[in-house]
Every structure is written in structure tokens, then in C-alpha cells.
Coordinates of C-alpha atoms in Angstrom, one line a residue:
M288 CA 35.2 14.2 119.6
K289 CA 31.5 15.9 120.1
Q290 CA 31.3 17.1 116.6
A291 CA 32.4 13.8 115.1
T292 CA 29.6 12.0 117.5
L293 CA 26.8 14.3 116.2
S294 CA 27.6 13.6 112.4
V295 CA 27.6 10.1 113.2
G296 CA 24.3 10.3 114.7
L297 CA 23.2 12.6 111.9
A298 CA 24.0 10.2 109.5
L299 CA 22.6 7.1 111.4
L300 CA 19.3 9.4 111.4
F301 CA 19.2 9.8 107.6
V302 CA 19.6 6.0 106.8
P303 CA 16.4 4.8 107.5
M304 CA 14.6 8.1 105.9
L305 CA 16.4 7.3 102.7
A306 CA 15.5 3.7 102.6
A307 CA 11.8 4.8 103.4
V308 CA 12.0 7.1 100.2
E309 CA 13.5 4.1 98.1
N310 CA 10.8 1.7 99.4
A311 CA 8.0 4.1 98.5
A312 CA 9.4 4.8 95.2
V313 CA 9.6 0.8 94.7
N314 CA 6.0 0.5 96.0
R315 CA 4.5 3.3 94.2
P316 CA 1.0 2.7 93.1
R317 CA 1.2 1.4 89.5
P318 CA -2.1 1.9 87.0
N319 CA -4.1 -1.4 86.4
L320 CA -3.9 -1.9 82.4
A321 CA -5.3 -5.4 82.9
G322 CA -8.8 -6.0 80.9
A323 CA -10.1 -6.2 77.4
W324 CA -9.4 -3.3 75.2
T325 CA -10.5 -2.5 71.8
L326 CA -8.9 -0.2 69.2
N327 CA -10.1 3.0 68.7
D328 CA -9.6 3.7 64.7
A329 CA -10.5 7.1 64.8
M330 CA -8.0 8.3 67.5
S331 CA -5.2 6.0 66.4
E332 CA -2.6 6.1 63.8
T333 CA -0.9 3.6 62.1
A334 CA 2.7 2.8 61.3
H335 CA 2.3 2.2 57.9
E336 CA 0.7 5.8 57.4
K337 CA 3.9 7.3 59.4
M338 CA 6.1 5.4 57.3
R339 CA 4.6 6.8 54.1
E340 CA 4.9 10.2 55.2
L341 CA 8.4 9.7 55.8
V342 CA 9.1 8.4 52.5
T343 CA 7.2 11.2 50.8
G344 CA 9.1 13.7 53.0
R345 CA 12.5 12.1 52.0
R346 CA 11.6 12.5 48.3
S347 CA 10.6 15.9 48.8
A348 CA 13.8 16.8 50.2
R349 CA 15.6 15.1 47.3
G350 CA 13.4 17.2 45.0
G351 CA 11.4 14.7 43.3
F352 CA 10.9 10.8 42.3
G353 CA 14.2 9.6 41.2
G354 CA 14.3 6.1 42.2
P355 CA 13.4 4.7 45.4
P356 CA 15.0 6.1 48.7
S357 CA 17.2 3.9 50.5
G358 CA 15.3 1.3 52.8
T359 CA 12.1 1.3 50.5
G360 CA 10.9 -1.8 48.8
R361 CA 11.0 -2.5 45.0
G362 CA 9.2 0.3 43.1
G363 CA 9.6 2.9 45.6
R364 CA 7.1 1.5 47.8
P365 CA 7.9 1.8 51.5
G366 CA 9.4 -1.2 52.7
I367 CA 9.3 -2.2 56.3
E368 CA 12.6 -4.2 56.3
G369 CA 14.0 -1.5 58.4
W370 CA 11.4 -2.3 61.1
G371 CA 12.4 -5.8 61.1
G372 CA 11.3 -7.6 58.6
R373 CA 9.2 -7.7 55.1
R374 CA 5.5 -6.6 54.6
G375 CA 3.2 -9.4 55.3
G376 CA 5.6 -11.5 56.9
P377 CA 6.5 -12.0 61.0
R378 CA 8.9 -9.1 62.3
E379 CA 11.2 -9.4 65.5
G380 CA 10.1 -9.2 69.0
Q381 CA 6.2 -10.0 69.5
G382 CA 5.3 -13.5 70.0
E383 CA 7.5 -16.0 67.2
G384 CA 8.2 -12.6 65.3
G385 CA 9.7 -10.6 68.1
P386 CA 9.5 -6.9 69.7
Q387 CA 8.5 -5.4 66.3
A388 CA 6.1 -8.0 65.0
G389 CA 2.9 -6.8 63.8
L390 CA 3.3 -2.9 64.1
D391 CA -0.3 -2.8 62.4
R392 CA -1.3 -6.7 62.5
G393 CA -3.3 -7.9 65.3
V394 CA -3.5 -4.8 67.0
D395 CA -7.3 -4.1 66.6
A396 CA -8.0 -5.8 70.3
L397 CA -5.9 -6.6 73.2
A398 CA -6.4 -8.9 76.3
V399 CA -3.9 -7.6 79.1
S400 CA -2.8 -9.5 82.3
Q401 CA -1.0 -7.7 85.0
T402 CA 1.0 -8.9 87.9
S403 CA 3.7 -7.5 90.3
D404 CA 6.2 -7.8 88.1
Q405 CA 4.7 -8.9 84.7
L406 CA 2.5 -7.9 81.8
S407 CA 0.9 -10.3 79.5
I408 CA -0.7 -9.0 76.1
T409 CA -2.8 -11.2 73.9
Y410 CA -3.1 -9.5 70.6
S411 CA -6.2 -10.4 68.4
D412 CA -4.1 -12.7 66.0
D413 CA -3.5 -14.8 69.0
R414 CA 0.3 -13.8 69.6
L415 CA 1.2 -13.5 73.1
R416 CA 3.7 -11.3 74.6
I417 CA 5.0 -11.4 77.8
L418 CA 7.1 -8.4 79.6
F419 CA 8.9 -8.4 82.9
T420 CA 7.7 -5.1 84.3
D421 CA 11.2 -5.0 87.1
G422 CA 13.7 -3.5 84.6
R423 CA 15.5 -6.9 84.2
K424 CA 17.0 -7.2 80.5
D425 CA 14.9 -10.2 78.4
E426 CA 17.1 -11.7 75.5
R427 CA 15.4 -13.9 73.0
D428 CA 16.4 -15.3 69.5
G429 CA 13.9 -14.2 66.7
P430 CA 13.7 -15.0 63.0
L431 CA 15.9 -12.0 62.4
G432 CA 18.4 -12.4 65.2
K433 CA 18.8 -11.5 68.8
V434 CA 16.0 -8.9 70.6
I435 CA 16.8 -7.3 73.6
T436 CA 13.8 -5.8 75.6
K437 CA 13.4 -4.0 79.1
A438 CA 10.2 -2.8 80.6
R439 CA 10.1 -0.5 83.7
W440 CA 7.6 1.8 85.3
T441 CA 8.2 5.3 85.0
K442 CA 7.6 8.0 87.8
Q443 CA 4.7 9.2 85.7
G444 CA 3.0 5.7 86.2
A445 CA 3.4 4.4 82.7
L446 CA 5.0 1.4 81.5
E447 CA 8.2 2.0 79.4
V448 CA 9.2 -1.0 77.0
G449 CA 12.5 -0.6 75.1
S450 CA 13.3 -3.1 72.1
K451 CA 16.8 -3.4 70.4
S452 CA 17.4 -5.6 67.5
R453 CA 20.0 -5.3 64.5
Q454 CA 17.1 -4.2 62.5
G455 CA 16.5 -1.1 64.7
K456 CA 15.0 0.2 68.1
T457 CA 11.4 0.3 69.2
T458 CA 10.0 2.3 72.4
E459 CA 6.3 1.7 73.7
I460 CA 5.0 4.1 76.4
Y461 CA 1.7 2.4 78.0
R462 CA -0.6 4.4 79.9
L463 CA -4.0 5.3 81.1
D464 CA -5.7 8.5 80.2
K465 CA -7.0 10.0 83.4
E466 CA -10.1 11.4 82.2
S467 CA -10.9 9.2 79.7
G468 CA -9.8 5.8 81.1
R469 CA -8.6 4.9 77.7
L470 CA -5.3 3.2 77.0
L471 CA -2.9 5.0 75.2
V472 CA 0.2 3.4 73.6
D473 CA 2.8 6.0 72.4
I474 CA 5.1 4.2 69.8
T475 CA 8.5 5.3 68.2
V476 CA 10.2 3.1 65.6
A477 CA 13.9 3.7 64.7
G478 CA 15.6 2.2 61.6
P479 CA 17.6 2.5 58.5
M480 CA 15.2 4.4 57.2
G481 CA 14.8 7.2 60.0
E482 CA 12.2 7.4 62.8
I483 CA 8.5 7.4 63.0
T484 CA 6.1 8.0 65.9
F485 CA 2.7 6.8 66.3
L486 CA -0.3 6.4 68.7
R487 CA -2.6 4.0 69.2
T488 CA -6.1 4.5 71.5
Y489 CA -7.7 1.9 73.3
D490 CA -11.4 1.6 74.8
R491 CA -12.0 -1.0 77.2
S492 CA -14.3 -3.5 75.6
K493 CA -17.8 -3.9 76.8
E494 CA -18.4 -7.0 75.4
A495 CA -15.9 -8.8 77.1
E496 CA -15.2 -9.4 80.9
E497 CA -12.4 -7.8 82.1
I498 CA -9.2 -9.9 82.9
P499 CA -8.2 -9.7 86.7
E500 CA -5.2 -7.8 87.8
G501 CA -3.8 -11.0 89.3
D502 CA -1.6 -10.6 92.7
G503 CA -0.9 -7.1 92.1

């Protein structure tokens, strides 16, 4: 009887401790990504160049240029259909085009506002993207079909955004460089042609006022 009572007592003791750990994880400080950001071209990569490398590698593996590889545009040019749209047109997911819209379009400047459960990004071509950062599933209909997006803060203090559509999957990691204070965005896009990964690096804009964080 005493042993059973002791077990119950220890269990009750650990309950508040576990709750405290869970609350600490939920309330973990998050980096403030809010502000005006300008793309650092010298320290950034583009989706276009990565797709060209992917196509070139596939051609080399096939032993020559015997016709355009599967998933490329006419004449052997690297098509972008596998990543959510045709060259020059809207792509799924960001704004009217969906999460994969504007892989290299309108990303030379960002205006970011941040609250406790939401991140809003305005691109230089006036597209607005709203991300719910509490891990909820956000389903929207785009020109190319349904897009499902989930965003969450990681234990490392980065914002991970995953988007899925019938065109493929995109993963974005938003993080602040501790030394330089730059905003780094790691992007991985997987589609019918294969997978590409590229990095965008942003400097805080000195000419624009920083957008306030909001309610935190």
C-alpha cells in the first residue's frame, strides 16, 4: 500500500514538471524576422540556375543531347511546369499564384511583419503572402489546383514552411544569421524533373523603416 501511494505521489510530482517543459517549448523565444529586406545578389542563388544545372546533369548522365529531357520545355529548354507553372506566368502558392509562385520573380525585396501566430510577406511585385506559424494546415485553391501549406517554428529558432500541390513539394527555411543579422532562406523544390535546393540571402534595408513586429 505504501509503495502504491509513493508511486502515485511521484506521478503527481512529475505532472507539473512535464507541463512546465511543454510550456517552455511553446513559449520559446522566436527570432524577429520583421523588417524591410533587400536581396544580396552576390550571396544568393536562383532557381533558374539550379534548374539549368539539373537539366545539364541529366543530359550528361544520358550521354548527350539526344532530345529534351522529360519535364523540360520545347527545344530542350528547362521548363518550369514541374515547379508549378510555365515560364513567365503565375505559379501556385504565393498570392494569386500559390506557394511556388515567383521562384525568381519579385523576390529582390521583402517587407515582413510578424505576430505570435502569423507572418506576412510582401514581395517587391506587390504580392502578399500570409503564413500561419502555429502549424495549422492551410488549404487554398490556386490556378493549378489545391495548395496545402503548413508553417511552424523549429527548436533551432527557424521558421519551416512546407507547401504541397499536384505540381510537387516546396520547403522553405527562414532563419537569421547570428553573426551578420542577415535573413537566410533555404529553399528546396521537388517536382517531376527532380529536386533543386538554393539559398537566398537578404540584408536589412537601410533606406526603409523597419516594420514593427506587432503583438509578438
